[in-house]
CSV table of C-alpha atoms and ligand atoms in Angstrom, one decimal:
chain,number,residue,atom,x,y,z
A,134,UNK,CA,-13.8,11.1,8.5
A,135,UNK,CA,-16.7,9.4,9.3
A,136,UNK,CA,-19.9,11.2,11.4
A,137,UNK,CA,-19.9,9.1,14.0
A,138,UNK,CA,-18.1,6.1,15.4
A,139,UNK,CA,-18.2,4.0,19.0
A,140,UNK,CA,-15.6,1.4,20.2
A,141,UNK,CA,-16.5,-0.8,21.9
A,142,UNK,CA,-19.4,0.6,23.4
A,143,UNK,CA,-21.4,-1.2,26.5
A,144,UNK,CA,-23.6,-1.0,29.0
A,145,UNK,CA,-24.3,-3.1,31.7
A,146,UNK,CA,-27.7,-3.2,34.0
A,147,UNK,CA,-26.9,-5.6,37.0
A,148,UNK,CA,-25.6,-8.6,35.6
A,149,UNK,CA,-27.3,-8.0,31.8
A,150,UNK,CA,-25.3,-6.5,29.1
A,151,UNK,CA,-28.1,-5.0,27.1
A,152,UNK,CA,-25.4,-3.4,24.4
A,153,UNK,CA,-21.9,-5.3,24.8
A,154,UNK,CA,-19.1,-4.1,22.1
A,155,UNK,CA,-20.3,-2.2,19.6
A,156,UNK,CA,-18.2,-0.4,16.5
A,157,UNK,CA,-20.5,1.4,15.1
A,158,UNK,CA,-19.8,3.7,12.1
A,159,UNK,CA,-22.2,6.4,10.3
A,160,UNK,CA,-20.8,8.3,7.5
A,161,UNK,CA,-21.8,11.8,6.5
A,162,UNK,CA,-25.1,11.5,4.7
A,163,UNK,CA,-25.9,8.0,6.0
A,164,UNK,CA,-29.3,6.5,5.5
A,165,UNK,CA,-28.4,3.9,7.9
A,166,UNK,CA,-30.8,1.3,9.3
A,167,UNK,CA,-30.4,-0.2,12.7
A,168,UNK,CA,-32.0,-3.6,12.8
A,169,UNK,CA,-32.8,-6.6,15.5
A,170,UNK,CA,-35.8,-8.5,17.4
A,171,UNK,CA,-37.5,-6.7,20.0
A,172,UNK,CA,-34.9,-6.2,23.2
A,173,UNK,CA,-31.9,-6.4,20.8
A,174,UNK,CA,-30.9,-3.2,22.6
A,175,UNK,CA,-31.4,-1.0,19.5
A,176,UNK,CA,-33.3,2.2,22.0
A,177,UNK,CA,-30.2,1.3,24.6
A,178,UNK,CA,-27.4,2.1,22.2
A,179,UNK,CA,-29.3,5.7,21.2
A,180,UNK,CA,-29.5,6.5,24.7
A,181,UNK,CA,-25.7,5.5,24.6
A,182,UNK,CA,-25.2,7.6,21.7
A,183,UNK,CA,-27.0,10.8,22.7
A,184,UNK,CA,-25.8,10.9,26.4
A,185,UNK,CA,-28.3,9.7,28.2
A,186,UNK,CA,-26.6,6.6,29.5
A,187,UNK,CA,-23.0,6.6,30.4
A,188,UNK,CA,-21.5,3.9,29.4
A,189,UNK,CA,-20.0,0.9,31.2
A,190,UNK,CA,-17.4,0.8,28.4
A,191,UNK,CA,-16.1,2.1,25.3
A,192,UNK,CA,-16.7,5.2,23.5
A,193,UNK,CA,-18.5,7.7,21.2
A,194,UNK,CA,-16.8,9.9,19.0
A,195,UNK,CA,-18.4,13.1,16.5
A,196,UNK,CA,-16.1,13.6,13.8
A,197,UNK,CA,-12.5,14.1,15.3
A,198,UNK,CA,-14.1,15.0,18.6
A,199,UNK,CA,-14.4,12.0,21.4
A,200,UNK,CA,-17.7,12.9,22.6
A,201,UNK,CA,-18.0,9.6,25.8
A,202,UNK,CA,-17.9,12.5,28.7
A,203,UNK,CA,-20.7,15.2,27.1
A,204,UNK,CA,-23.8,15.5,28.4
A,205,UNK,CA,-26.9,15.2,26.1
A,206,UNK,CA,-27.6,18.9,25.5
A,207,UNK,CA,-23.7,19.1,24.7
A,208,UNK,CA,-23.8,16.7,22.4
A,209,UNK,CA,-27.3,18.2,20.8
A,210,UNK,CA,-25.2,21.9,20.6
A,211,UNK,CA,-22.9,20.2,18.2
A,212,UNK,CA,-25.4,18.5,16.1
A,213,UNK,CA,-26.5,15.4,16.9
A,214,UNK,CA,-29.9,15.0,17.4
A,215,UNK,CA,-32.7,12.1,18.0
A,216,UNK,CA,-36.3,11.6,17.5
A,217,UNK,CA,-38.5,9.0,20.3
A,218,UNK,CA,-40.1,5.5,19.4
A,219,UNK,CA,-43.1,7.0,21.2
A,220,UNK,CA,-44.8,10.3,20.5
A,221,UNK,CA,-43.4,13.5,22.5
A,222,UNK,CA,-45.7,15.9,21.0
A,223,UNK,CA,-47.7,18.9,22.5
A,224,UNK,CA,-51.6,17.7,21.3
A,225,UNK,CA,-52.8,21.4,21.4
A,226,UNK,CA,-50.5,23.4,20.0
A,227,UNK,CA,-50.5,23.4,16.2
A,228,UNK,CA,-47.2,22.4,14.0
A,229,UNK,CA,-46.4,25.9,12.6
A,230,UNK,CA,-45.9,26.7,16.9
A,231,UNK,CA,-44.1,23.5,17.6
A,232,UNK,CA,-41.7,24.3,15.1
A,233,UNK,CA,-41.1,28.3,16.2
A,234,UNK,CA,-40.8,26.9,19.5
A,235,UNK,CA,-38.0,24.3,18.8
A,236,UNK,CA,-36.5,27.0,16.6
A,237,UNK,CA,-36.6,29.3,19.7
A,238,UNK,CA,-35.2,26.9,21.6
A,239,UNK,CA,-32.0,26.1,19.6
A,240,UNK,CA,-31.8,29.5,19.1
A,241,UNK,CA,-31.4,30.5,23.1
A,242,UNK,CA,-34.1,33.1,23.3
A,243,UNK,CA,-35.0,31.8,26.8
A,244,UNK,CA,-38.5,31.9,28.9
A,245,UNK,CA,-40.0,34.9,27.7
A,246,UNK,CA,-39.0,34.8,23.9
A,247,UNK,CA,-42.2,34.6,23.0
A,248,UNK,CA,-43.2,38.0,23.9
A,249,UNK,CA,-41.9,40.2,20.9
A,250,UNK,CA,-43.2,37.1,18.6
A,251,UNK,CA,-44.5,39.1,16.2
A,252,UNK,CA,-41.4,40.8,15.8
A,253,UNK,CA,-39.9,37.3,15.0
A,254,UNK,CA,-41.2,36.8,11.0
A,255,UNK,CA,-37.5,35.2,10.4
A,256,UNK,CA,-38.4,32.5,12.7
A,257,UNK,CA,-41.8,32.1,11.4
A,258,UNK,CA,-40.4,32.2,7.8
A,259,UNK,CA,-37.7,28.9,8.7
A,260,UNK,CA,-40.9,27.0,10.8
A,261,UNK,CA,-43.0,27.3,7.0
A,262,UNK,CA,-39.5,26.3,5.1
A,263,UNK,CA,-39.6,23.5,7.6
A,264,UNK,CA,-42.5,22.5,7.8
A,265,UNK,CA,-43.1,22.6,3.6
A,266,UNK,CA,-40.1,20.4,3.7
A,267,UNK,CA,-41.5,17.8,5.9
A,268,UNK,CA,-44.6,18.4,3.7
A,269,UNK,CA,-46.6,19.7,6.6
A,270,UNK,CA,-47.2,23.3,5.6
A,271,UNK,CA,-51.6,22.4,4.4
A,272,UNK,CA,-51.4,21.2,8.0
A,273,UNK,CA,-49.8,23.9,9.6
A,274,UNK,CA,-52.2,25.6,11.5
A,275,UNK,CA,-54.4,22.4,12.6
A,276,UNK,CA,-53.7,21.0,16.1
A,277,UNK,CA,-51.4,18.3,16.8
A,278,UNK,CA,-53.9,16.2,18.1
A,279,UNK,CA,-56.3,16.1,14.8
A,280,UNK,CA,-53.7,15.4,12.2
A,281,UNK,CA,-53.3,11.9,11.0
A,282,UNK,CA,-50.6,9.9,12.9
A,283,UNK,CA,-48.1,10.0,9.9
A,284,UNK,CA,-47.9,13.6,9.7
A,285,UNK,CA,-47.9,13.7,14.0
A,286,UNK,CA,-44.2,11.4,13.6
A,287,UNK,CA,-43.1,13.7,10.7
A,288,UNK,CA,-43.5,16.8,12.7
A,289,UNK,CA,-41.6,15.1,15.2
A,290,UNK,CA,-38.6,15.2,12.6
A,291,UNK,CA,-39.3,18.6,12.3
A,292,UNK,CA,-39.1,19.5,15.5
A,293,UNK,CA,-35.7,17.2,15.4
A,294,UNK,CA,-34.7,19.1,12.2
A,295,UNK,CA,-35.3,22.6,13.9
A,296,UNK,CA,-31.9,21.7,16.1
A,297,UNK,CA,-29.7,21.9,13.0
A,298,UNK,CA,-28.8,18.6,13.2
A,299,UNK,CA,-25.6,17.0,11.9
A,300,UNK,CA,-26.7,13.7,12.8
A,301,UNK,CA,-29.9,12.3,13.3
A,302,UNK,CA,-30.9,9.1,14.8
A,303,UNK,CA,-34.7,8.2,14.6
A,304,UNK,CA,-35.9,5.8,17.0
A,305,UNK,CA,-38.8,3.8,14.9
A,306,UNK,CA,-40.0,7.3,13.2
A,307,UNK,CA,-43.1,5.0,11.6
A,308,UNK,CA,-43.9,3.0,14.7
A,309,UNK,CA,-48.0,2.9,15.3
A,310,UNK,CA,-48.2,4.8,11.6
A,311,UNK,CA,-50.3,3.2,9.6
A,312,UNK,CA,-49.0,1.2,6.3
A,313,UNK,CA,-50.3,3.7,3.9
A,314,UNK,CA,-48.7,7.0,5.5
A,315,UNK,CA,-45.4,4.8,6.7
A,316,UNK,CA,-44.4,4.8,3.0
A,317,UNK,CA,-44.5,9.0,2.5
A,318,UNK,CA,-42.7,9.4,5.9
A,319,UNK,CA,-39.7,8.0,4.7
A,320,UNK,CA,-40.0,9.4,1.5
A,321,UNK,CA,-39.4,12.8,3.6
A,322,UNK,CA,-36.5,10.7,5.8
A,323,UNK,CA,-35.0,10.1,2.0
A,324,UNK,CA,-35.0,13.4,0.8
A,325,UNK,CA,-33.5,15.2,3.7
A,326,UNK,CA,-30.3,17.3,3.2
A,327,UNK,CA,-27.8,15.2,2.1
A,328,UNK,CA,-25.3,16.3,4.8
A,329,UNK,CA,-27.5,14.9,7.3
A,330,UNK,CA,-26.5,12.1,8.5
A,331,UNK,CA,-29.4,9.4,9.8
A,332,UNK,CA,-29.2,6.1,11.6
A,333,UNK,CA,-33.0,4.6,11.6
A,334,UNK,CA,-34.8,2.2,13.7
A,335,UNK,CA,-37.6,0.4,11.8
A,336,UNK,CA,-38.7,-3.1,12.4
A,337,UNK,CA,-40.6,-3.4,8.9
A,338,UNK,CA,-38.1,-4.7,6.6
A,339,UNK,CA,-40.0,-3.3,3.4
A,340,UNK,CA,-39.3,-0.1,4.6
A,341,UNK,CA,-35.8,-0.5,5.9
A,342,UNK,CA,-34.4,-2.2,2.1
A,343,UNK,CA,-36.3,0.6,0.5
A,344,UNK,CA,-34.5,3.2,2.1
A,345,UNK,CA,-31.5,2.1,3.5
A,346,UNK,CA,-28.3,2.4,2.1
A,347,UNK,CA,-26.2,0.4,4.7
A,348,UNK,CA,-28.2,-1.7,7.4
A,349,UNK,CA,-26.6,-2.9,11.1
A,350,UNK,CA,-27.6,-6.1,12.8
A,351,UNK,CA,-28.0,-6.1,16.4
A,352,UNK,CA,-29.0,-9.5,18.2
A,353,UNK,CA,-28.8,-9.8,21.9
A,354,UNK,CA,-26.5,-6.3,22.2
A,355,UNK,CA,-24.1,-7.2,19.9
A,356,UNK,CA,-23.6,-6.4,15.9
A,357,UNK,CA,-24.3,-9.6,14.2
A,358,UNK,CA,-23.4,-8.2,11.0
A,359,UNK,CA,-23.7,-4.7,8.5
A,360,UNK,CA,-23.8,-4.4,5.0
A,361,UNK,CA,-25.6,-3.0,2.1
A,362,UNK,CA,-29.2,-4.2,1.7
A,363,UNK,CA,-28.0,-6.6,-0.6
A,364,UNK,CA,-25.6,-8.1,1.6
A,365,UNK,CA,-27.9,-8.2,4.4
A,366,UNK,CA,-30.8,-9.6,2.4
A,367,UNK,CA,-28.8,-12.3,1.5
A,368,UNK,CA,-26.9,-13.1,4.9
A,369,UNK,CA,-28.4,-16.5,6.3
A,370,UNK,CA,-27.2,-15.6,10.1
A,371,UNK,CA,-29.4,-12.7,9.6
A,372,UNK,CA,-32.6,-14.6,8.6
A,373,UNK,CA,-31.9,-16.9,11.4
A,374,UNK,CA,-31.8,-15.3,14.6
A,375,UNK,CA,-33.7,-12.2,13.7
A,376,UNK,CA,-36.6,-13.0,11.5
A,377,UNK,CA,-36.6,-16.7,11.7
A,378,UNK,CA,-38.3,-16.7,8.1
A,379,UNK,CA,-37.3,-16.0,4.5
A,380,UNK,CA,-38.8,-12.0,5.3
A,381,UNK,CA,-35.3,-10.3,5.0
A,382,UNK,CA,-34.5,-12.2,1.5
A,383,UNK,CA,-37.8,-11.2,0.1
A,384,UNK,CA,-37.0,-8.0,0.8
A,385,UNK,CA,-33.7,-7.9,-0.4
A,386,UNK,CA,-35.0,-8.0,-4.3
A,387,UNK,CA,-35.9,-4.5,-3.9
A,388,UNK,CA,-32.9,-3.1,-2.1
A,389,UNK,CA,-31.0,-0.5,-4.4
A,390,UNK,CA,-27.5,-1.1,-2.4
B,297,ATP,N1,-32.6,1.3,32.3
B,297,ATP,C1,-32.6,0.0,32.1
B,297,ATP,N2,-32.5,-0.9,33.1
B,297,ATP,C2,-32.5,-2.2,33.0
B,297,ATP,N3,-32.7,-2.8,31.8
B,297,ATP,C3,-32.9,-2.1,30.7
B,297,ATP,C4,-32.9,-0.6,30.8
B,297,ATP,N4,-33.1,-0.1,29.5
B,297,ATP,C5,-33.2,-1.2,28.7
B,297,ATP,N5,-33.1,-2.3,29.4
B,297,ATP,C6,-33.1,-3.7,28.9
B,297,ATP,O1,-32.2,-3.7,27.8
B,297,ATP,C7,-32.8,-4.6,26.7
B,297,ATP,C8,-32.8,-3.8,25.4
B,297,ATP,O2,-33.8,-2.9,25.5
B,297,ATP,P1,-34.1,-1.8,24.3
B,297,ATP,O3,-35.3,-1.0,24.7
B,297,ATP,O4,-32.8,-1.1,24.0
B,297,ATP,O5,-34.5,-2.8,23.1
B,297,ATP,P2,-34.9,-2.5,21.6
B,297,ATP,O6,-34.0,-3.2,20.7
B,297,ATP,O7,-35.0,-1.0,21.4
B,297,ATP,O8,-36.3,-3.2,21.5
B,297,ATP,P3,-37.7,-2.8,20.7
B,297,ATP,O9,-37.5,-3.2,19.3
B,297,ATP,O10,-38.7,-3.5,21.4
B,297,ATP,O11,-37.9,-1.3,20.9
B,297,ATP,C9,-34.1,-5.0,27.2
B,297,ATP,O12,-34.0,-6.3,27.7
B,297,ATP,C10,-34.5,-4.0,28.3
B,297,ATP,O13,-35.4,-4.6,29.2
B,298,MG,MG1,-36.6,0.3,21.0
């Protein structure tokens, strides 16, 4: 059974369908790549995904379970869970906090949690697993606002990750990250649990064959096409309306699909 599936799925502002009929599938332990120019819709259809548009058609199922009515926070109780294309982060608190506090989030202890924190090594213990993971834990204790961009976007997956999500979808995790650290982040996205399933937005195509295992097309709110990286790479509809240029076949040399 796959992770995640929509038929159909659209929605419509005014006149403009800015994501028209989309079957999308994400299979458990996806490394999926959602591609398209800039306005292809890509943000829309997460926002469809996680809840926070209602759709003008179609629908959105987790596992067995059609998921179309459920609010966002519904759908982030069961496991599906999503990162921003622009930076959410608290700049003064440091990433070992950020991480207890999304911990204490999912975890329901409410407004005054924080008060027996000291009490709370468990949680403490998971934000350092977490955070070692993400490789964050040198890091740990320096404010959000000093650390390098890169590691500022891969404590956002943290902070993602402290959810327990089944599924998560990262909207351009690298976007404003500078070429050298945009390589180690999704080094991190690759070695995630494998039962996680993830459906990534990234514009850079180097990135996207490395990393991918299946890729999705959309142009104009619709799926073009999907396919491995190999397929993609080598798909001429694909070179035309979204790059224009022989980019996505240069790529496609180094895809491992
Ligand atoms: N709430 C809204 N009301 C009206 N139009 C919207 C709304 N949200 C998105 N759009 C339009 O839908 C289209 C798709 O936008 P979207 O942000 O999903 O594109 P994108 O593929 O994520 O682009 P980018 O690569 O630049 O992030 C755009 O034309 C945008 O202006
Ligand atoms: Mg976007």
């Amino acid at each position: 059974m796959s992770a995640l599936q929509t038929r159909g799925l659209g929605i419509r502002f005014g006149a403009f369908d800015a994501v028209a009929d989309v079957d999308l599938t994400l299979e458990p332990g996806a490394r999926q790549a959602l591609i398209g120019p800039n306005g292809a819709g890509k943000t829309t259809l997460i926002n469809l995904l996680t809840g926070v548009y209602r759709p003008s058609s179609g629908m959105v199922r987790m596992g067995d379970q059609d998921i179309t009515a459920l609010s966002c926070d519904q759908r982030a109780r069961m496991g599906l869970v999503r990162t921003f294309q622009i930076n959410t982060l608290f700049p003064s608190l440091t990433p070992l906090l950020s991480v207890v506090l999304a911990i204490g989030e999912r975890e329901g202890l409410g407004a005054t949690w924080w008060r027996p924190l000291r009490r709370c090594t468990g949680l403490f213990d998971e934000a350092h697993a977490l955070l070692a993971r993400l490789r964050l834990d040198a890091v740990a204790h320096v404010p959000v606002a000093e650390l390098a961009y890169g590691k500022q976007r891969l404590l956002e997956i943290a902070l993602a990750l402290a959810a327990r999500p089944r599924i998560l979808l990262l909207d351009e995790p690298a976007a404003g990250v500078p070429e050298d650290e945009s390589g180690e982040l999704f080094e991190v996205i690759a070695e995630l649990p494998a039962d996680i399933s993830v459906l990534f937005i990234e514009h850079d195509m180097n990135l996207v064959f490395r990393f991918s295992r299946r890729i999705s097309v959309l142009v104009s709110g619709r799926i073009l096409t999907e396919g491995t990286p190999a397929e993609i790479g080598s798909d001429p509809r694909v070179r035309e309306v979204y790059l224009g240029s022989s980019h996505v076949a240069t790529h496609a040399g180094a895809a491992h699909g």
